[in-house]
Tab-separated table of C-alpha atoms and ligand atoms in Angstrom:
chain	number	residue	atom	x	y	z
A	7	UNK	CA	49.255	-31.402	-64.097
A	8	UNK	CA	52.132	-29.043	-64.013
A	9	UNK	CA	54.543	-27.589	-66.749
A	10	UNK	CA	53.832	-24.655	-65.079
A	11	UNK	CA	55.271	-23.583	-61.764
A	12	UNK	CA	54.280	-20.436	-59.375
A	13	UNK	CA	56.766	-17.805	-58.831
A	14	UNK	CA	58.609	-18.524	-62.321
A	15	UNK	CA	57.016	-15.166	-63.778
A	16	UNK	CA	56.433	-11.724	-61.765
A	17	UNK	CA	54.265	-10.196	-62.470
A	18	UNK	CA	51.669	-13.400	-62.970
A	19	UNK	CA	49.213	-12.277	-64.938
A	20	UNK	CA	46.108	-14.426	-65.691
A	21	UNK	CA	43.473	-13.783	-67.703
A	22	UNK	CA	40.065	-15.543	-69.367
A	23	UNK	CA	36.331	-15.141	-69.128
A	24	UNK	CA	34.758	-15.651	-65.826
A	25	UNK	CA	32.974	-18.634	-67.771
A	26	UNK	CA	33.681	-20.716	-70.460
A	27	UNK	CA	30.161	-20.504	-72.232
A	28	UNK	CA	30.434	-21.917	-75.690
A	29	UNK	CA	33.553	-23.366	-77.784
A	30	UNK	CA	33.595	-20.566	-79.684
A	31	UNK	CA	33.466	-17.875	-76.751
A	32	UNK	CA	36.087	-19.712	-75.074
A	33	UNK	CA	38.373	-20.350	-77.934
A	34	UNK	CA	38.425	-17.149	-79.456
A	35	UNK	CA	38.785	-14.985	-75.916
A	36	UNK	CA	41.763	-17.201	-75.281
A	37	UNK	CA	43.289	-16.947	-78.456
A	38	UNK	CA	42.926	-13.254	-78.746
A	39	UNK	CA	44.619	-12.983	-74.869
A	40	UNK	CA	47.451	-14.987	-76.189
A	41	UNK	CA	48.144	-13.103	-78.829
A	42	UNK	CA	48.446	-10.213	-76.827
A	43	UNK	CA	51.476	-11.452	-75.422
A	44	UNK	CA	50.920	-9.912	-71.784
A	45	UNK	CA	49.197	-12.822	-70.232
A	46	UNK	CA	50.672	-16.232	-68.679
A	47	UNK	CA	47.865	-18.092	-67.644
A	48	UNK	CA	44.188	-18.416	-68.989
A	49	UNK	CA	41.481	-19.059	-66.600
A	50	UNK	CA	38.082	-19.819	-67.578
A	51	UNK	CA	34.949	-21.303	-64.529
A	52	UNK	CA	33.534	-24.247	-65.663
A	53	UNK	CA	31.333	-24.762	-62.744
A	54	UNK	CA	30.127	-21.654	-60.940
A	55	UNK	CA	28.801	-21.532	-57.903
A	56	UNK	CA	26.402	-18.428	-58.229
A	57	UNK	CA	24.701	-16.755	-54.977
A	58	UNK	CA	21.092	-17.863	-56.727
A	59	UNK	CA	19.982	-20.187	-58.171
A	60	UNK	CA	18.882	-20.169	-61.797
A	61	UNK	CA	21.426	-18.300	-62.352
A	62	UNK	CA	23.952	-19.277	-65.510
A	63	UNK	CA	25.801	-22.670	-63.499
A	64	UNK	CA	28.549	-23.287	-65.788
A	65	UNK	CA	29.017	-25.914	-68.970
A	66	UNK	CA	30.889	-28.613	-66.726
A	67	UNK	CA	33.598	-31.330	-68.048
A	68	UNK	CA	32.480	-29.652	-71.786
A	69	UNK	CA	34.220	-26.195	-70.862
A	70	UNK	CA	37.418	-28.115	-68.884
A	71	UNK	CA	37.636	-29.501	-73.042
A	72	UNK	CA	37.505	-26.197	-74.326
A	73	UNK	CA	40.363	-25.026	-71.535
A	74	UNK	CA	42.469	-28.079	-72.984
A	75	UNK	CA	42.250	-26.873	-76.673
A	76	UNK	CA	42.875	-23.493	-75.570
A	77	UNK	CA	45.715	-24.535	-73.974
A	78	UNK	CA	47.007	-26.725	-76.895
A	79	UNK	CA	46.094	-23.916	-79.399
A	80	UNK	CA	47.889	-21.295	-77.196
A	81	UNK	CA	50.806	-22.799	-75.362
A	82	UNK	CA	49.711	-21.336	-72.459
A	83	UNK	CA	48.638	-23.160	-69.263
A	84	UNK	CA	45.053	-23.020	-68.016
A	85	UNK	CA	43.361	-22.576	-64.660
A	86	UNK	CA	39.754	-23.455	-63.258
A	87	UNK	CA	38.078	-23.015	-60.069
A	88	UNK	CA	37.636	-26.291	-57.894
A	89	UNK	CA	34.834	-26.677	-55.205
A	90	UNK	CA	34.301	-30.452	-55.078
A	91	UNK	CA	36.527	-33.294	-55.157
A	92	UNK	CA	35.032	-34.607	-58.632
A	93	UNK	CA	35.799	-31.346	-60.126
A	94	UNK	CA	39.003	-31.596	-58.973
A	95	UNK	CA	39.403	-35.582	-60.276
A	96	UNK	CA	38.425	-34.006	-63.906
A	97	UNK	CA	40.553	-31.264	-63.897
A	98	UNK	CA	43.395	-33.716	-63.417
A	99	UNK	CA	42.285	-35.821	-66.220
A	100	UNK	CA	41.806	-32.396	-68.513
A	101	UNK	CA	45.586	-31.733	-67.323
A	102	UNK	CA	44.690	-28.364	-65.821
A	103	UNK	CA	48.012	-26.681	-64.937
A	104	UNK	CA	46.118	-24.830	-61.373
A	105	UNK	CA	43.379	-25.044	-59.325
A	106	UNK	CA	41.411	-22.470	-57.767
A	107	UNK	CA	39.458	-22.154	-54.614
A	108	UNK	CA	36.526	-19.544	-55.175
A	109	UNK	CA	35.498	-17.030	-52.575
A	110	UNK	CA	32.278	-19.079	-51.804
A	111	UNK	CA	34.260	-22.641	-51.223
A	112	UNK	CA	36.883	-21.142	-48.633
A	113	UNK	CA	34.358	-20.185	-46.387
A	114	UNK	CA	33.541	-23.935	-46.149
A	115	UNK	CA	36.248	-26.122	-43.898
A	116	UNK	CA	34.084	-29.090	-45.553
A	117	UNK	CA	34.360	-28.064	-48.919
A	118	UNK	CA	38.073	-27.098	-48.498
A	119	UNK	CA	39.479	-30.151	-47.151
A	120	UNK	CA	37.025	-32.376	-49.268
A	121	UNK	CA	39.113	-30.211	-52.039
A	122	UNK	CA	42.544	-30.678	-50.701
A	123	UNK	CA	41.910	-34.653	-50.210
A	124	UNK	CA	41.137	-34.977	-53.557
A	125	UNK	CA	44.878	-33.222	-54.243
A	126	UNK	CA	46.956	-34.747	-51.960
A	127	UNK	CA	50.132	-36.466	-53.984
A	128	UNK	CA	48.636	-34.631	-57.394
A	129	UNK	CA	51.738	-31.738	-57.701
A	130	UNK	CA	48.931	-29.556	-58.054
A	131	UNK	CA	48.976	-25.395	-57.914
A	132	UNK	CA	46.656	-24.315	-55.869
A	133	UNK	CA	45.549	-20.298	-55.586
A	134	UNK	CA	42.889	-19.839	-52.680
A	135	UNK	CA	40.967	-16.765	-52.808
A	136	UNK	CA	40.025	-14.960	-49.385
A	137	UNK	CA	36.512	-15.490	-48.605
A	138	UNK	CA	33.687	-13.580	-48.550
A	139	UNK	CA	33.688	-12.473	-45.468
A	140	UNK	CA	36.191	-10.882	-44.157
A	141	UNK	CA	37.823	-13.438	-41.646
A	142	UNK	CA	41.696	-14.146	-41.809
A	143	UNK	CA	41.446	-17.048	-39.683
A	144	UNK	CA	39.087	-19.114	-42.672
A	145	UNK	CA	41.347	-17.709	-45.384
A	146	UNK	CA	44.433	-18.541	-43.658
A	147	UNK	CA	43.096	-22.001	-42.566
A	148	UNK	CA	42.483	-23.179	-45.988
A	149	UNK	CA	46.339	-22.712	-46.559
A	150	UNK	CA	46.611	-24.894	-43.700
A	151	UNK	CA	44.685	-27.396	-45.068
A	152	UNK	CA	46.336	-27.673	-48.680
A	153	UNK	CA	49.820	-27.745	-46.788
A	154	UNK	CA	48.763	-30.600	-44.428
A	155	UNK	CA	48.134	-32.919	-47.336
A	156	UNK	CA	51.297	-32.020	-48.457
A	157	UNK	CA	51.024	-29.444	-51.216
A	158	UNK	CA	54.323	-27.644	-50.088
A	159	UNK	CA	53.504	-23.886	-49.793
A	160	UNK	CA	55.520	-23.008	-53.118
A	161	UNK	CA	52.744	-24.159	-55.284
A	162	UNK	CA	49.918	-22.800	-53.160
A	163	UNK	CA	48.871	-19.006	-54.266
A	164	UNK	CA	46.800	-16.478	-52.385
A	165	UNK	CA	43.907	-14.335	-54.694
A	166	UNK	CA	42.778	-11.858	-52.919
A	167	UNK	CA	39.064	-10.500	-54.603
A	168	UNK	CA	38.021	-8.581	-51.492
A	169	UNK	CA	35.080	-9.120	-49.061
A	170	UNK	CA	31.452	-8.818	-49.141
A	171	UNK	CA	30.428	-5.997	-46.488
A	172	UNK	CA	26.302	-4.966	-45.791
A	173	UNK	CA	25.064	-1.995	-47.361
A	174	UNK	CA	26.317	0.154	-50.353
A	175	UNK	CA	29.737	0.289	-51.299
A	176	UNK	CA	32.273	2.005	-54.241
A	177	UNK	CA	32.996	-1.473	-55.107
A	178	UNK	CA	31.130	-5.224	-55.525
A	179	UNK	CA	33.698	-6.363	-53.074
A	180	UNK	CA	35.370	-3.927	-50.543
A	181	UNK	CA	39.521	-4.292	-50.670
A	182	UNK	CA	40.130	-4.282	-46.968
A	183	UNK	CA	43.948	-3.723	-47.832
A	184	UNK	CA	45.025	-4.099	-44.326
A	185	UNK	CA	43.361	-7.875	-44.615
A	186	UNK	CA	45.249	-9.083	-47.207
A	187	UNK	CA	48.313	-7.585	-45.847
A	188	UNK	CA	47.472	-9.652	-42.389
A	189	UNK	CA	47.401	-12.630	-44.448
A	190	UNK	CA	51.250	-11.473	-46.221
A	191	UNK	CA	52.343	-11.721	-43.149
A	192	UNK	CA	51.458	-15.163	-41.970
A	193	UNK	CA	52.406	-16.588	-45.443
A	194	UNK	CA	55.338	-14.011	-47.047
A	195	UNK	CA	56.688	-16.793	-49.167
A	196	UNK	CA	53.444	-16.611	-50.957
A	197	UNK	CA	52.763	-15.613	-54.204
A	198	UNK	CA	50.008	-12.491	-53.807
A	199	UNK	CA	47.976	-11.918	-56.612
A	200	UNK	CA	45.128	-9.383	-56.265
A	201	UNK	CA	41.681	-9.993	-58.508
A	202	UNK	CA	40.366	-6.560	-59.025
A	203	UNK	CA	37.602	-7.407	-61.439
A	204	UNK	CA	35.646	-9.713	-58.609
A	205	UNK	CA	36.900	-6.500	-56.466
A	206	UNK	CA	35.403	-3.621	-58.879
A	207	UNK	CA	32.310	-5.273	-60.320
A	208	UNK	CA	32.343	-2.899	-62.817
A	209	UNK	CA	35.301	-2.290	-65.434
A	210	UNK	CA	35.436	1.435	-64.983
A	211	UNK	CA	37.447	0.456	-61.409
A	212	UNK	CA	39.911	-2.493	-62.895
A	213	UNK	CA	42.473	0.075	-63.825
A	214	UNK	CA	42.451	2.247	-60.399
A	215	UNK	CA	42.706	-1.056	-58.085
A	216	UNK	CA	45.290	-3.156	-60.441
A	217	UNK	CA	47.561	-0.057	-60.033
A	218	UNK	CA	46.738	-0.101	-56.152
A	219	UNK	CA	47.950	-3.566	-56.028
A	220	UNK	CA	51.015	-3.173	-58.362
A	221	UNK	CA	51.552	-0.031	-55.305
A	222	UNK	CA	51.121	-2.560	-52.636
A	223	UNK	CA	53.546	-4.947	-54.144
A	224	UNK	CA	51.212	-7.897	-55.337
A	225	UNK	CA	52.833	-10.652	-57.454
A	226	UNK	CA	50.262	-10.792	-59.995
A	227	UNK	CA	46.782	-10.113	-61.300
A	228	UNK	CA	43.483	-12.477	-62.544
A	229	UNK	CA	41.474	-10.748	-64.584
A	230	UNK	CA	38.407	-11.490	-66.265
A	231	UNK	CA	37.788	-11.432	-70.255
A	232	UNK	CA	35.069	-12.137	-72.858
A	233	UNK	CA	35.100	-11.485	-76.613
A	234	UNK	CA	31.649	-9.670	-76.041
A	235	UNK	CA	31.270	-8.608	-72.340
A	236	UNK	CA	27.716	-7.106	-72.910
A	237	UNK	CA	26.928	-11.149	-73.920
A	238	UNK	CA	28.431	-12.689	-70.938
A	239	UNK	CA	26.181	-15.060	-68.786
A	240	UNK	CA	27.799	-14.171	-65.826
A	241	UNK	CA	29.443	-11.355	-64.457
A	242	UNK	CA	28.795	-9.092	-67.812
A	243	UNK	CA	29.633	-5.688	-66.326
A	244	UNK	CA	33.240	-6.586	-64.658
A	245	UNK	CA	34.539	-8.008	-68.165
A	246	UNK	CA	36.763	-6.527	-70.493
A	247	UNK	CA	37.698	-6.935	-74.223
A	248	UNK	CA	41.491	-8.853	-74.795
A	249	UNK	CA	42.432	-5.430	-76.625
A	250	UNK	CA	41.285	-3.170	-73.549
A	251	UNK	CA	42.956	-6.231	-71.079
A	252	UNK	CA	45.913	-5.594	-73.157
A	253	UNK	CA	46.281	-2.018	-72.519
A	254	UNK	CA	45.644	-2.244	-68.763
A	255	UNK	CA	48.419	-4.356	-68.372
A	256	UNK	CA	50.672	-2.437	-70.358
A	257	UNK	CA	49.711	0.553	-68.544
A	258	UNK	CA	50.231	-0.602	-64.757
A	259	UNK	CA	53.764	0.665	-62.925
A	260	UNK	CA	54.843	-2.143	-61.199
A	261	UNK	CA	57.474	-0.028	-59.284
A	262	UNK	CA	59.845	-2.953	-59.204
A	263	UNK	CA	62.078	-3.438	-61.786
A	264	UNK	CA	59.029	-5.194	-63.538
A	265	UNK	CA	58.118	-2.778	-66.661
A	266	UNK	CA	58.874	-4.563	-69.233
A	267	UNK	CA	55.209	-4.711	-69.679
A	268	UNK	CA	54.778	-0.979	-69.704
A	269	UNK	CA	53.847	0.202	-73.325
A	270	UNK	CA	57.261	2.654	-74.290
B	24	PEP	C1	35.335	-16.201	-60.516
B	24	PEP	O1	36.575	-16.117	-60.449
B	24	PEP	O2	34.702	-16.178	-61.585
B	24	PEP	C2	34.570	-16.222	-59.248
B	24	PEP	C3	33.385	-16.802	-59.162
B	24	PEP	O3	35.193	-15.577	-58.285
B	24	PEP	P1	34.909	-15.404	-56.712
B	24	PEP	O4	35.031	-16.764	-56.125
B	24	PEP	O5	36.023	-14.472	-56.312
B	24	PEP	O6	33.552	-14.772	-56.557
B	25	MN	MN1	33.481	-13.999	-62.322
């Protein structure tokens, strides 16, 4: 693990399909990103933990080989969610440059610290996304957890993809700004990048919330991509095409010095 380093590139922006589903899906959304030349990281989940079951579970160790040709065919480093400590042992071996900790694993002290034993002494990245419900106190004590086996808290990350509330709502996941900046303030020093795709659920709201966090200050965004969104196993309607990625990013105001993305 670990050419790459957190808080080397503002804004971060990572991008990739929320699974890796065949070679050939995987290959060609990541090339296509690359060539884009707006995103830093590719991210792809190998193993998904869905809500129910039947649902599309992931390839396993065959997609964390597609993330490693991805990564030697682009140049660019790779990220995959983490809930267990075997996934974490074969991301290692697949030299996965990050780790992330999906919305239904930080809810789970057991899960977390299983996660962040497997780490310890690895130089890992880490990015921890809130979980689903909204409670500070299990988002912020998963930090606590990757920093007491001594990940120091420069290469742990904060995703924020919003929280599952009852009944119906604009978006899959509600923002609950005011959360997220809670969290800020307990961990400043982190890197805060805000997942609006998990947020929107639908692609027609990327746009409106990745501007809300540029607004807000976030460090970054994660963003999911597929060659042929209407095809995707799993999260179909929240995907968008590299060239429409592309354009988002070019089009977001950073406010901060940090337009050099911004199309002239
Ligand atoms: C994902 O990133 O594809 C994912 C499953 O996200 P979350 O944990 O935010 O639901
Ligand atoms: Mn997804």
């Amino acid at each position: 693990m670990n050419n790459f380093k957190l808080g080397e590139k503002r804004p971060l922006i990572i991008s990739g399909p929320c699974s890796a589903e065949t070679r050939e899906q995987t290959l060609e959304t990541c090339v296509r990103l690359a060539e884009t030349g707006v995103v830093d990281m590719l991210r792809a989940g190998v193993w998904k933990p869905r809500t129910s079951p039947g649902s599309f579970e992931g390839v396993g160790l065959k997609g964390l080989a597609w993330m490693a040709e991805a990564k030697r065919l682009t140049g660019l480093p790779i990220g995959v969610e983490v809930a267990t400590a075997k996934h974490v042992e074969s991301a290692l071996e697949f030299d996965v440059d990050c780790v992330w900790i999906g919305a239904r694993t930080t809810v789970s002290p057991f899960a977390v610290q299983e996660v962040a034993d497997a780490l310890r002494g690895s130089g890992a990245t880490v990015l921890i996304k809130n979980p689903m419900n909204p409670d500070i106190d299990l988002w912020a004590g998963a930090v606590k957890r990757f920093a007491a086996v001594g990940i120091p808290l420069e290469n742990i990350g904060l995703i924020h993809r919003g929280f599952s509330f009852f009944g119906h709502q604009k978006y899959r996941n509600a923002p609950a700004w005011p959360l997220a900046f809670e969290m800020r303030s307990r961990f400043p020093e982190m890197m805060m990048i805000c997942d609006p795709s998990h947020m929107a659920g639908t692609t027609e709201y990327i746009h409106e919330l990745s501007q809300a966090a540029a607004d807000l200050r976030y460090d970054g965004l994660i963003i999911e991509s597929h060659i042929c969104p209407s095809q995707a196993l799993s999260d179909a309607k929240q995907q968008l095409i590299p060239g429409e990625l592309e354009r988002l990013v070019r089009s977001i105001n950073w406010r901060r010095g940090w337009n050099v993305l911004c199309a002239a």
